[in-house]
Coordinates of C-alpha atoms in Angstrom, one line a residue:
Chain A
X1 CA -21.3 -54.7 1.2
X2 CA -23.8 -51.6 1.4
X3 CA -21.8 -48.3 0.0
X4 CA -22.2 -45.6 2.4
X5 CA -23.7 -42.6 1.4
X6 CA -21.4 -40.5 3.4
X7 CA -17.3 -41.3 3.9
X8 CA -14.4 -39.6 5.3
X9 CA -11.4 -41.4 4.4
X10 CA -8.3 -40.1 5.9
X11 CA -9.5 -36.5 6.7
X12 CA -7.3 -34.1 8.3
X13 CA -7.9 -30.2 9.3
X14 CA -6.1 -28.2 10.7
X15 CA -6.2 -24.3 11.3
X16 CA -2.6 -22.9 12.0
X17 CA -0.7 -24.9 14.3
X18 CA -4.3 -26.3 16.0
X19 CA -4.6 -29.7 14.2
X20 CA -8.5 -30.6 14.5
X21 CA -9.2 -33.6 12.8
X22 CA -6.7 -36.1 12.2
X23 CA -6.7 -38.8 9.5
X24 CA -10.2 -38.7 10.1
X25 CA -12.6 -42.2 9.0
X26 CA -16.3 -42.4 9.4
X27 CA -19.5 -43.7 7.3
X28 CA -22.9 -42.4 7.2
X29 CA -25.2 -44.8 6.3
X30 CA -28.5 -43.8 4.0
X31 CA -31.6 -43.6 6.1
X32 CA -29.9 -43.6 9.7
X33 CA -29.1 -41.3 11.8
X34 CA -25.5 -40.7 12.9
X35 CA -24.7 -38.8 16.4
X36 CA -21.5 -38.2 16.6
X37 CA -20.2 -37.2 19.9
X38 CA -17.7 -35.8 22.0
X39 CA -16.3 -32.8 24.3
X40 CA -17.0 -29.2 23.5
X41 CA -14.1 -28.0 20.6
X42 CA -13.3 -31.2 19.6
X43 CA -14.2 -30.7 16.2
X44 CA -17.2 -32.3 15.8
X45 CA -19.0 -28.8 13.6
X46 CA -15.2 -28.4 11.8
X47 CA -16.3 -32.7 11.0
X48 CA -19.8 -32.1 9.8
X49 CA -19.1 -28.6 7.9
X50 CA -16.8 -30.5 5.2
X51 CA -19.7 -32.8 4.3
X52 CA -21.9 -29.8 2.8
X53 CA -18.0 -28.1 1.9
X54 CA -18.4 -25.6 4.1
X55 CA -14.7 -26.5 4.5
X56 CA -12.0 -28.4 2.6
X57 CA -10.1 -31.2 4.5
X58 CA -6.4 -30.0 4.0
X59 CA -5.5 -34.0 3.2
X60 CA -8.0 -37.2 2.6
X61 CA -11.3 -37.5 1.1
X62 CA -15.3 -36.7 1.8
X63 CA -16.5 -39.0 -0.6
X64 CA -20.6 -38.7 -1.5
X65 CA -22.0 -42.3 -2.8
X66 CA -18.4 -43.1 -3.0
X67 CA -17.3 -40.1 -5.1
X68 CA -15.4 -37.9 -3.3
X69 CA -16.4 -34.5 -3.6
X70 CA -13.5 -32.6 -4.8
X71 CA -13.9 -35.0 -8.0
X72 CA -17.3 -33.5 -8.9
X73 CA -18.3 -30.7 -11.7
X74 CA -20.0 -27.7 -10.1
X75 CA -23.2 -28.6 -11.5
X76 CA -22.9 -31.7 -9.8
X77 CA -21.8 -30.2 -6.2
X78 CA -24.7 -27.8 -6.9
X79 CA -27.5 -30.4 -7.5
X80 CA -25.4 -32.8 -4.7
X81 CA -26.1 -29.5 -2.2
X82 CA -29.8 -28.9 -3.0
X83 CA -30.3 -32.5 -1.3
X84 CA -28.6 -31.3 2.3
X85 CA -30.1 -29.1 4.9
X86 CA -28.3 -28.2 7.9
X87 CA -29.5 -26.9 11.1
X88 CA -26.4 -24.4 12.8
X89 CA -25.7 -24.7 16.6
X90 CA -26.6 -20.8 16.7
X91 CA -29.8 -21.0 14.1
X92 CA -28.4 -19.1 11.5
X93 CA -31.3 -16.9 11.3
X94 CA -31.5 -13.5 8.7
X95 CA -32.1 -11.2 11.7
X96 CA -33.2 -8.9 9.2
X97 CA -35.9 -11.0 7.6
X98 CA -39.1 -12.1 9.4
X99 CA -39.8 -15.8 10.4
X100 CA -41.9 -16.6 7.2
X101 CA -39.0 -15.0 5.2
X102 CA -36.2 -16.9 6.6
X103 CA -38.6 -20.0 6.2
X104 CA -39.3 -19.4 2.6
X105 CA -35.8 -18.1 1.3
X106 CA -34.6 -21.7 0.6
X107 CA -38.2 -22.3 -1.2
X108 CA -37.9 -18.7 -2.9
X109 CA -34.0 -18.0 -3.4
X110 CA -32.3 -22.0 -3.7
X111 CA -35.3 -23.9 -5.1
X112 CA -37.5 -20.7 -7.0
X113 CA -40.7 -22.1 -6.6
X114 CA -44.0 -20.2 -7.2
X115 CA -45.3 -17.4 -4.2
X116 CA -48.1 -19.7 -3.8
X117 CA -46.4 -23.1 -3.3
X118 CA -43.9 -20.8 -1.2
X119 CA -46.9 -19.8 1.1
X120 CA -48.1 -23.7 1.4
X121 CA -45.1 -25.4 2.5
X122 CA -43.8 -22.4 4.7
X123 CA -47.2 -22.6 6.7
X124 CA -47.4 -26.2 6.6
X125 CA -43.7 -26.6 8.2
X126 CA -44.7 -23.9 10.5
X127 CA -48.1 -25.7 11.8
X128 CA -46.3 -29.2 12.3
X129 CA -43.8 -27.4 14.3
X130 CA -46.0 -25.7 16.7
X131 CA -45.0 -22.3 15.5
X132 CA -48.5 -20.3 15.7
X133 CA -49.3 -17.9 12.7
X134 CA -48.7 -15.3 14.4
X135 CA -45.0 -16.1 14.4
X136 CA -44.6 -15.5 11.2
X137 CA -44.4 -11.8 11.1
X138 CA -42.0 -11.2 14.0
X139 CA -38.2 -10.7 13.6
X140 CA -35.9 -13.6 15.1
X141 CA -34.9 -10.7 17.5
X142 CA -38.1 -11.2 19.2
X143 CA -38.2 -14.7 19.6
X144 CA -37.5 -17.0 22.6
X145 CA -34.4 -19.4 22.0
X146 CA -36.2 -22.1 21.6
X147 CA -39.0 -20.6 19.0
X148 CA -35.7 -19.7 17.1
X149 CA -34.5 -23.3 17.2
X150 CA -38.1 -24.3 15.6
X151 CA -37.4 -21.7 13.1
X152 CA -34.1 -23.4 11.9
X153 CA -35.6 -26.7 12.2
X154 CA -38.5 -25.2 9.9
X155 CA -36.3 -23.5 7.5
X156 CA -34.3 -27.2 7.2
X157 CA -36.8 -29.3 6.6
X158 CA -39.2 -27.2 4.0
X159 CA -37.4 -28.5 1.4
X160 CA -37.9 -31.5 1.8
X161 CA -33.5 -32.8 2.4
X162 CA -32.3 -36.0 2.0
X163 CA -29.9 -35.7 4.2
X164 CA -30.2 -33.1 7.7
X165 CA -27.0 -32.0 9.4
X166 CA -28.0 -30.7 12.7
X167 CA -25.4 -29.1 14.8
X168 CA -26.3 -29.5 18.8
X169 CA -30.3 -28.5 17.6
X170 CA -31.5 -28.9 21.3
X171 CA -28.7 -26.7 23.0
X172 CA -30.5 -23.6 25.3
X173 CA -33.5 -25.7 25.2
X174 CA -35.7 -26.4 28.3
X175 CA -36.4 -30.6 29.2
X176 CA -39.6 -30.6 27.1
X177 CA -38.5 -29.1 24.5
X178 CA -35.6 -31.0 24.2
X179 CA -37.6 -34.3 23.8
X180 CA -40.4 -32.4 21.2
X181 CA -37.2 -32.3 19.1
X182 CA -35.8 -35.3 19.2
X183 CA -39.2 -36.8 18.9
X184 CA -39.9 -34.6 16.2
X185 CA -36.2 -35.3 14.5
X186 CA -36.9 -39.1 15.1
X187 CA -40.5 -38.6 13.7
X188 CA -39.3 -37.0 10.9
X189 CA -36.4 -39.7 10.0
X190 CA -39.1 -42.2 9.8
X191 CA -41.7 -40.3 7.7
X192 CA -39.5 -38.8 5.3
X193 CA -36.5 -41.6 5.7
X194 CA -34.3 -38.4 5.6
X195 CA -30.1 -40.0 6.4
X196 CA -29.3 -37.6 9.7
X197 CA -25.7 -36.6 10.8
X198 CA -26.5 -35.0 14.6
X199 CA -23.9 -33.1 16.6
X200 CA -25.2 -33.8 20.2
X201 CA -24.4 -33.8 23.7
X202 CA -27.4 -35.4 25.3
X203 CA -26.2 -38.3 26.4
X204 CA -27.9 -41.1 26.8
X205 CA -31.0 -39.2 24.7
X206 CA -29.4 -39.7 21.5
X207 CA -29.0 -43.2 21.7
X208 CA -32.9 -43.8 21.9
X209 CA -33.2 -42.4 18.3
X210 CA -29.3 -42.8 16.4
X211 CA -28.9 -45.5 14.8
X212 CA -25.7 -44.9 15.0
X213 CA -22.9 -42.8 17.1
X214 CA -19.6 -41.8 16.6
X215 CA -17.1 -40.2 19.4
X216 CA -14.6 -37.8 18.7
X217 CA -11.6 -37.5 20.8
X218 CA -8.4 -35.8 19.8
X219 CA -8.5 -34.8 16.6
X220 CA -10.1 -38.7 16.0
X221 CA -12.8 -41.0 15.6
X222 CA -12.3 -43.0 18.8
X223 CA -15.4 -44.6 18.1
X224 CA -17.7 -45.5 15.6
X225 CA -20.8 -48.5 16.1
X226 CA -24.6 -48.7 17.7
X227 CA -25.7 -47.3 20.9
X228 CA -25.7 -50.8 22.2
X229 CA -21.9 -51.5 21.0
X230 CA -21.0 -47.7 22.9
X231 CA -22.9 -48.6 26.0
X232 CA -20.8 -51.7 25.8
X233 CA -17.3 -50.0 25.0
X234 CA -14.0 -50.5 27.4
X235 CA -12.4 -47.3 26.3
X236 CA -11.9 -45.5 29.7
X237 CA -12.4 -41.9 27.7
X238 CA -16.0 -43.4 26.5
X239 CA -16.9 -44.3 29.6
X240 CA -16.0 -41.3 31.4
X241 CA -18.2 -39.3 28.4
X242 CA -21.0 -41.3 28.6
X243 CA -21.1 -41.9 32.5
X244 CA -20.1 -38.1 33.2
X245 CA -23.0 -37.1 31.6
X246 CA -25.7 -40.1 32.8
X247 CA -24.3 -38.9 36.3
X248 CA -25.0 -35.2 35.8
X249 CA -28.5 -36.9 34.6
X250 CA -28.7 -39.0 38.0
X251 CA -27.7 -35.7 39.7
X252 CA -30.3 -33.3 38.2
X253 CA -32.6 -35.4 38.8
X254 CA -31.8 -35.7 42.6
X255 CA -32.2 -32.0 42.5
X256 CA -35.4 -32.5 41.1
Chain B
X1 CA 19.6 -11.8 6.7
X2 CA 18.1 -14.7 5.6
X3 CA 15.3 -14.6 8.4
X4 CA 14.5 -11.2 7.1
X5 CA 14.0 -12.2 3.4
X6 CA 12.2 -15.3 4.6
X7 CA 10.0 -12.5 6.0
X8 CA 9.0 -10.1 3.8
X9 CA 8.7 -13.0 1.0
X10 CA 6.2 -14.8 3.4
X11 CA 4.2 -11.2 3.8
X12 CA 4.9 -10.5 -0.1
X13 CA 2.8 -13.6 -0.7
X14 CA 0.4 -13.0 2.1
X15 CA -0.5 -9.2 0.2
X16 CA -0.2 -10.9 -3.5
X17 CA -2.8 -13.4 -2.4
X18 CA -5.1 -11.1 -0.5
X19 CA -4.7 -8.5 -3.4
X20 CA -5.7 -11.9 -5.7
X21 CA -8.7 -12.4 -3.6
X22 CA -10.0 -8.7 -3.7
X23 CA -9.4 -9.1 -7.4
X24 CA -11.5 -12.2 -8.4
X25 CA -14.5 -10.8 -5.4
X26 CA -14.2 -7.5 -7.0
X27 CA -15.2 -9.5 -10.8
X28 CA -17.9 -12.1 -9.0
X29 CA -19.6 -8.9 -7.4
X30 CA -19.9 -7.0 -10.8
X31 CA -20.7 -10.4 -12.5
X32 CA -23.5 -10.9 -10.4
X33 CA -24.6 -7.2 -10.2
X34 CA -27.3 -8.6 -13.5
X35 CA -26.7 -12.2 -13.3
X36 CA -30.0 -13.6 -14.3
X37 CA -33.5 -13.6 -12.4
X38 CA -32.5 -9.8 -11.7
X39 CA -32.7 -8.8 -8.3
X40 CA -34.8 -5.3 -8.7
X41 CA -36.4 -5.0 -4.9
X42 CA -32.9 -5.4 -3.4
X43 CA -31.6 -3.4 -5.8
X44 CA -33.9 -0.7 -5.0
X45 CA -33.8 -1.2 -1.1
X46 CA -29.5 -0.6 -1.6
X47 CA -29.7 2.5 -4.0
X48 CA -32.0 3.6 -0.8
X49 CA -29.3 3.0 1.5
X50 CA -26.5 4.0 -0.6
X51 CA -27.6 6.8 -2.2
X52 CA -31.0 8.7 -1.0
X53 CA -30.4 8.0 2.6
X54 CA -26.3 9.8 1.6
X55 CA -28.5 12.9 0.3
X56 CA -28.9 15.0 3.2
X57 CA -24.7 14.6 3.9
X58 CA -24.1 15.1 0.6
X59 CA -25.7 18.5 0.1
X60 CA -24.1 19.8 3.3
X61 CA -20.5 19.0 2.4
X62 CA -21.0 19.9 -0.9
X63 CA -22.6 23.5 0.1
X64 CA -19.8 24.2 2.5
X65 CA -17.1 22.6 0.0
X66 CA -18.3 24.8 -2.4
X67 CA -19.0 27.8 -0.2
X68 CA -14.9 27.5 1.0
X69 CA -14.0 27.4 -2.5
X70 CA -15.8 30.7 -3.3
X71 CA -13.9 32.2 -0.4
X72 CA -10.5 30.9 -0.9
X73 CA -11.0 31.3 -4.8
X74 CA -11.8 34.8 -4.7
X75 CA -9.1 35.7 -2.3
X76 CA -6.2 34.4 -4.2
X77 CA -8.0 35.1 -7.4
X78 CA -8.6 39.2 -6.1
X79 CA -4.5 39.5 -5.7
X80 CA -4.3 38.9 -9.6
X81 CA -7.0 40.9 -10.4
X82 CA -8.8 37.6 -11.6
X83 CA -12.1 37.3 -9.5
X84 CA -14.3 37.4 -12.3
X85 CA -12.6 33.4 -12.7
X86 CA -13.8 32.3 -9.4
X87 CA -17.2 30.5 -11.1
X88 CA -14.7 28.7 -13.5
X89 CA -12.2 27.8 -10.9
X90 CA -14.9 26.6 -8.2
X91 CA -16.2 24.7 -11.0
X92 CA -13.4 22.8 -12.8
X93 CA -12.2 22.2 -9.0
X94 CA -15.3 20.5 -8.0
X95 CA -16.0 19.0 -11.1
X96 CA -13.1 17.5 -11.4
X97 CA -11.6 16.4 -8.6
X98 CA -13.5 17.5 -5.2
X99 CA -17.1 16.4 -6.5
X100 CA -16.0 12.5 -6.9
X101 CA -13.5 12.3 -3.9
X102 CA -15.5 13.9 -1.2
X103 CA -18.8 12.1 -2.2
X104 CA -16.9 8.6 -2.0
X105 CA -15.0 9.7 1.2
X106 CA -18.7 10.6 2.5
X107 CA -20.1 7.4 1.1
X108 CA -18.0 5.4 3.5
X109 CA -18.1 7.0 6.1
X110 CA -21.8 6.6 6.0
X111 CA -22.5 3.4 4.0
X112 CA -19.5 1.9 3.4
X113 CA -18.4 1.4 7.2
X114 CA -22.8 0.2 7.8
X115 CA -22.3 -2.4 4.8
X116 CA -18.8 -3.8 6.2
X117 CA -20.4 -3.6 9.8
X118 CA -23.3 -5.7 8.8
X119 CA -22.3 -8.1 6.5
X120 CA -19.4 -9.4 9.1
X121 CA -22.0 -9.6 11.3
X122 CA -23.8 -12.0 8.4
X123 CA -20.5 -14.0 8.6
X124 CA -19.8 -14.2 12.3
X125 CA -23.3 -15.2 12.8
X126 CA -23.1 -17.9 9.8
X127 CA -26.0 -16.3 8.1
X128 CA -23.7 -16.5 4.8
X129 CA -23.0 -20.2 5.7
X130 CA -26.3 -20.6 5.7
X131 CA -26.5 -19.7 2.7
X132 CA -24.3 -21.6 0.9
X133 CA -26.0 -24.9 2.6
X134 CA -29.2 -23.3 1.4
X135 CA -27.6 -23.8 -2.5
X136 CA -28.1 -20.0 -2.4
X137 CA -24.5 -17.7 -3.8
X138 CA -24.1 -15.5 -0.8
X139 CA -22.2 -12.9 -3.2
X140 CA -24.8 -13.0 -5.7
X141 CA -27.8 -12.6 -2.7
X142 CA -25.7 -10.4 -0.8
X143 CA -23.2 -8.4 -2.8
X144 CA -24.5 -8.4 -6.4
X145 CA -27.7 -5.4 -5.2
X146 CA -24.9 -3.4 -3.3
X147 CA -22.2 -3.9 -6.6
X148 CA -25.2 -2.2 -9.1
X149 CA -26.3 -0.1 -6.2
X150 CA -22.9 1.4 -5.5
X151 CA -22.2 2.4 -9.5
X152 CA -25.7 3.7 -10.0
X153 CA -25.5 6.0 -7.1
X154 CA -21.9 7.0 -7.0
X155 CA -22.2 9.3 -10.1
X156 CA -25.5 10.4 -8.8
X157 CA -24.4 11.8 -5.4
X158 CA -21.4 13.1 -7.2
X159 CA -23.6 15.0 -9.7
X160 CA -25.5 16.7 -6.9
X161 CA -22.6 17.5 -4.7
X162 CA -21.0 19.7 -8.1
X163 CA -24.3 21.1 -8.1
X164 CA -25.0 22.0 -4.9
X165 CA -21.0 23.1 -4.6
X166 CA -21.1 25.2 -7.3
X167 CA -24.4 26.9 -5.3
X168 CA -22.4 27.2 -2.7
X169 CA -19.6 28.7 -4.6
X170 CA -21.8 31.6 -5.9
X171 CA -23.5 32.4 -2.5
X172 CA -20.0 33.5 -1.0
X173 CA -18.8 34.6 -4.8
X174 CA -22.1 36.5 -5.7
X175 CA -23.8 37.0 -2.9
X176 CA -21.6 38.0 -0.3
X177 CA -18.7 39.2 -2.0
X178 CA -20.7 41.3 -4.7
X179 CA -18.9 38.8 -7.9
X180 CA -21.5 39.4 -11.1
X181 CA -24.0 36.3 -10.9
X182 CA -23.9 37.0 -15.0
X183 CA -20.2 36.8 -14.7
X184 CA -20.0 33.7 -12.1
X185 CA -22.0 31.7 -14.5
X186 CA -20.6 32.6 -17.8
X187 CA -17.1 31.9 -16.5
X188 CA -17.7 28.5 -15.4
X189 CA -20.1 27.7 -18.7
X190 CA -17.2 28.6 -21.2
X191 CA -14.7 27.0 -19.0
X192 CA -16.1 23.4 -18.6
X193 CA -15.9 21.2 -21.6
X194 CA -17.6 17.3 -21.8
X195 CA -13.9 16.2 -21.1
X196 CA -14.3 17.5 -17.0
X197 CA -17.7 15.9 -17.3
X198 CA -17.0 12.4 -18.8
X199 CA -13.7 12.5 -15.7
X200 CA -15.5 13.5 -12.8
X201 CA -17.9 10.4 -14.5
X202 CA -15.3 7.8 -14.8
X203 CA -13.7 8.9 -11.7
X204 CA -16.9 8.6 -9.4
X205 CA -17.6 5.1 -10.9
X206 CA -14.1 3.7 -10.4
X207 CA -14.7 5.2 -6.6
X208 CA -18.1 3.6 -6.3
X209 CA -16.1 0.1 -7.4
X210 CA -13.3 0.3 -5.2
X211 CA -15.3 1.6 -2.5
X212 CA -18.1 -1.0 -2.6
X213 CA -15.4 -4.0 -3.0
X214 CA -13.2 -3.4 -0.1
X215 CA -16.3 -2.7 2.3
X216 CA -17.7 -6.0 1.3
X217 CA -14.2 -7.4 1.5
X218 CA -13.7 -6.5 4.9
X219 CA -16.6 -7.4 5.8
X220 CA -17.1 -10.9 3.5
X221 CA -13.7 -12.1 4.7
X222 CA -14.1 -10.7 8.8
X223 CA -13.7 -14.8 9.8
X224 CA -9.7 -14.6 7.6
X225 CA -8.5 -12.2 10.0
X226 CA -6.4 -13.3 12.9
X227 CA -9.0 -11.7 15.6
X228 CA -11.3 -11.9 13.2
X229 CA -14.0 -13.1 16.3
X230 CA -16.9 -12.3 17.5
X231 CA -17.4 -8.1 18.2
X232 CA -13.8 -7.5 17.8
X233 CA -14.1 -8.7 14.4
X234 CA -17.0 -6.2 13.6
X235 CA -14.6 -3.6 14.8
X236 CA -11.9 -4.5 12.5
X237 CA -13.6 -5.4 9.9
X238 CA -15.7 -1.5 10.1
X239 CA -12.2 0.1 10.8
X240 CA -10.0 -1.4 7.6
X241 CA -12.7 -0.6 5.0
X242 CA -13.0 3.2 6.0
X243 CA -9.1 3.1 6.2
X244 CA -8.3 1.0 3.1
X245 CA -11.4 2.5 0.6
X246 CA -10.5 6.1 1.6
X247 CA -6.5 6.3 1.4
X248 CA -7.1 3.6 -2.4
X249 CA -9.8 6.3 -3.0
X250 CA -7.0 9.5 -2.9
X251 CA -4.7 6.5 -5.2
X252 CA -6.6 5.7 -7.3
X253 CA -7.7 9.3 -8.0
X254 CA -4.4 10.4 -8.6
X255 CA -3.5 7.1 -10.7
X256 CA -6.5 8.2 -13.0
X257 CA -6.0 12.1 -12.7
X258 CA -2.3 11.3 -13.9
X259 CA -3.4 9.0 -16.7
X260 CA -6.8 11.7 -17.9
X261 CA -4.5 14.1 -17.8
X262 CA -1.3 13.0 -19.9
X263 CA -4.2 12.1 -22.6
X264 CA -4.1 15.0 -25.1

């Protein structure tokens, strides 16, 4: 049986009396990519934010590799972190720092790599992203949403990860360049075999390029299989999601 | 009665841990403030904000501090027939105990409540998440240049604000109210010994460190706080580290005024 790179085993958050996630379990398999969906304050960033321990689960494990995490050195957490990038729902941006900066302060400040390499990868991420040159002296104040979205995608994937968390990366973004990101994302999975967690909304989108999904409802994992297996699914609360959103689809497109 | 001990021993251990947490940032802060590779540029860019851009206030509270002094000095000191004192007394007083105090109460005001301000904007905008993912320490990126920033230009501002009070001092002293400048100055020089030095010194770095911590605190920890959201939690966040760093300023002052002075 293949270990999976990623597990939560019996994870439970809460903050105050608002209990989040409850005796959470889900696997991340290497090399896939995992959507895991669900209504709007669900939990599904709270989920994703203990895998890089952004947060501690109050009870249960986040294992790595079948470790769990709270069972490894600080050197170990350290070089466990370098291999993670995530993408935040809001970009994250240094709105003090230009685009080139906030591209290179991984390369610069995490990894220390030399001014020239810096330059190289920073303008190479840039160019495959469509963001032009001259992009890379403006402030993120001055960008569209969607340029800053490219940004965080840039700044995520110059170092290379193993494994991308990207929290809703295609919210505030127009129809086309919606689908340049999921192409890109799925592009990217399959050149660099990256493992992708994706918090995500657009339904049924993700299912042409996760390999897997899991639905959070209530504080759980109400579901957890293939796109095929979801589409398949009897759970009326699943159905409801998924149809819900193919009929605001069916809708929008009968606007169109 | 036993609802109201539950009570205060629930808020006792709320302050114990929050004083616990100041404690260990306040440590990590001055740990990283030359934690190898040095961080010279930010460094530099903080003693810019902290101190030069603080100049221009400095020298104006410390004229007028010292210009108030020379007035209220010389009237109290005329009654005894005393005024020849007034460069001594304007001195030791600003030296002493004016010089550090007023130039931290100034430094918040200006910097302190800028540096709370923006870095829990950093955290309600998850630029200091970010940099944890990024395998980058947010209080070494972010609070180690405004740690080493804080004590280098602390005593700095505090020097030039003795200075430019004791200037002050003698415009009202000498100039307008006809004291000997020969006098003024020979006062104060016999007067002042390396002990008001080294405790305006000590003093003004214990300000900068107390200062510096709770305005990255506040501002750190903005997401802790139960409306810690969003603008509201820039507000409070800018509000409690003028509040807190100026009245712990004032304790701490007397805490080490109390203990400099019992010292023989």
């Amino acid at each position: 049986m293949i270990t999976p790179l990623i597990q939560f085993q019996k994870v439970s958050k809460a903050f105050g009396n608002n209990q989040i996630l409850k005796e959470i379990d889900l696997s991340i398999y290497r090399g896939e990519i995992t959507t895991i969906i669900g209504k709007s304050g669900v939990g599904k960033t709270v989920l994703i934010k203990h895998i890089i321990g952004l947060l501690a689960p109050d009870s249960g494990k986040v294992m790595f590799e079948g470790r769990p995490l709270f069972e490894m050195k600080k050197s170990e957490l350290k070089d466990l972190k370098g291999k993670f990038s995530y993408v935040f729902q809001g970009s994250a941006l240094f709105d003090s720092m230009t685009v080139f900066e906030n591209i290179a302060l991984p390369l610069k400040e995490g990894a220390r790599l030399p001014k020239e390499e810096v330059k190289k990868r920073v303008y190479e991420r840039m160019e495959q992203l469509d963001l032009d040159d001259n992009v890379d002296r403006k402030y993120p104040s001055e960008l569209s949403g969607g340029m800053k979205k490219r940004v965080a995608l840039a700044r995520a994937l110059v170092t290379n990860p193993e494994i991308v968390l990207f929290d809703e990366p295609t919210t505030g973004l127009d129809p086309i360049l919606r689908n340049a990101v999921h192409n890109m994302i799925s592009g990217y999975q399959k050149k660099f075999a990256f493992t992708g967690v994706i918090i995500s909304h657009e339904v049924p989108d993700v299912f042409y390029f996760s390999q897997r999904i899991a639905m959070i409802n209530d504080a759980k994992i109400i579901f957890e299989g293939t796109p095929e297996e979801i589409k398949q699914a009897d759970n009326p609360i699943i159905k409801q999601f998924i149809g819900g959103y193919q009929n605001d689809n069916c809708k929008k497109m009968g606007e169109l | 009665m036993t609802a109201i001990i539950k009570n205060i021993g629930a808020k006792s251990i709320v302050l114990f841990e929050e004083m616990g947490r100041i404690a260990i940032f306040s440590i990590k802060g001055l740990f990283h403030m030359f934690s190898l590779p040095l961080q010279p540029s930010k460094i530099i860019h903080q003693i810019n904000f902290i101190g030069a851009k603080s100049i221009f206030i400095i020298c104006l509270t410390g004229g007028f501090t010292g210009m108030v002094l020379g007035l209220q000095g010389y009237y109290t000191l005329v009654k005894f027939g005393s005024e020849g004192m007034l460069g001594a007394a304007v001195a030791l007083s600003l030296i002493r105990e004016l010089g550090p105090v007023l130039t931290a109460l100034m430094v918040i005001g200006r910097a302190g409540s800028a540096i709370a301000a923006e870095i829990s904007i950093m955290r309600i905008s998850e630029q200091i998440d970010a940099l944890e993912t990024m395998n980058i320490s947010s209080i070494r990126f972010l609070m180690g240049p405004r740690f080493a920033a804080a004590i280098i230009s602390f005593p700095l501002l505090t020097a030039l604000f003795d200075v430019i009070g004791i200037f002050g001092g003698y415009l009202t002293g000498s100039v307008l109210l006809n004291i000997e400048e020969s006098v003024y100055f020979h006062r104060m020089e016999s007067s002042i010994v390396m002990r008001d030095i080294n405790e305006g010194f000590i003093k003004s770095i214990l300000f900068a460190l107390v200062v510096i911590t709770i305005c990255c605190y506040q501002g750190y920890y903005t997401h802790l706080k139960r409306e810690g959201h969003g603008a509201q939690g820039v507000r409070l966040a800018t509000t409690s580290a003028v509040v807190l760093s100026s009245v712990l300023v004032l304790v701490v002052d007397y805490i080490i005024t109390s203990f400099l002075l019992s010292k023989p």
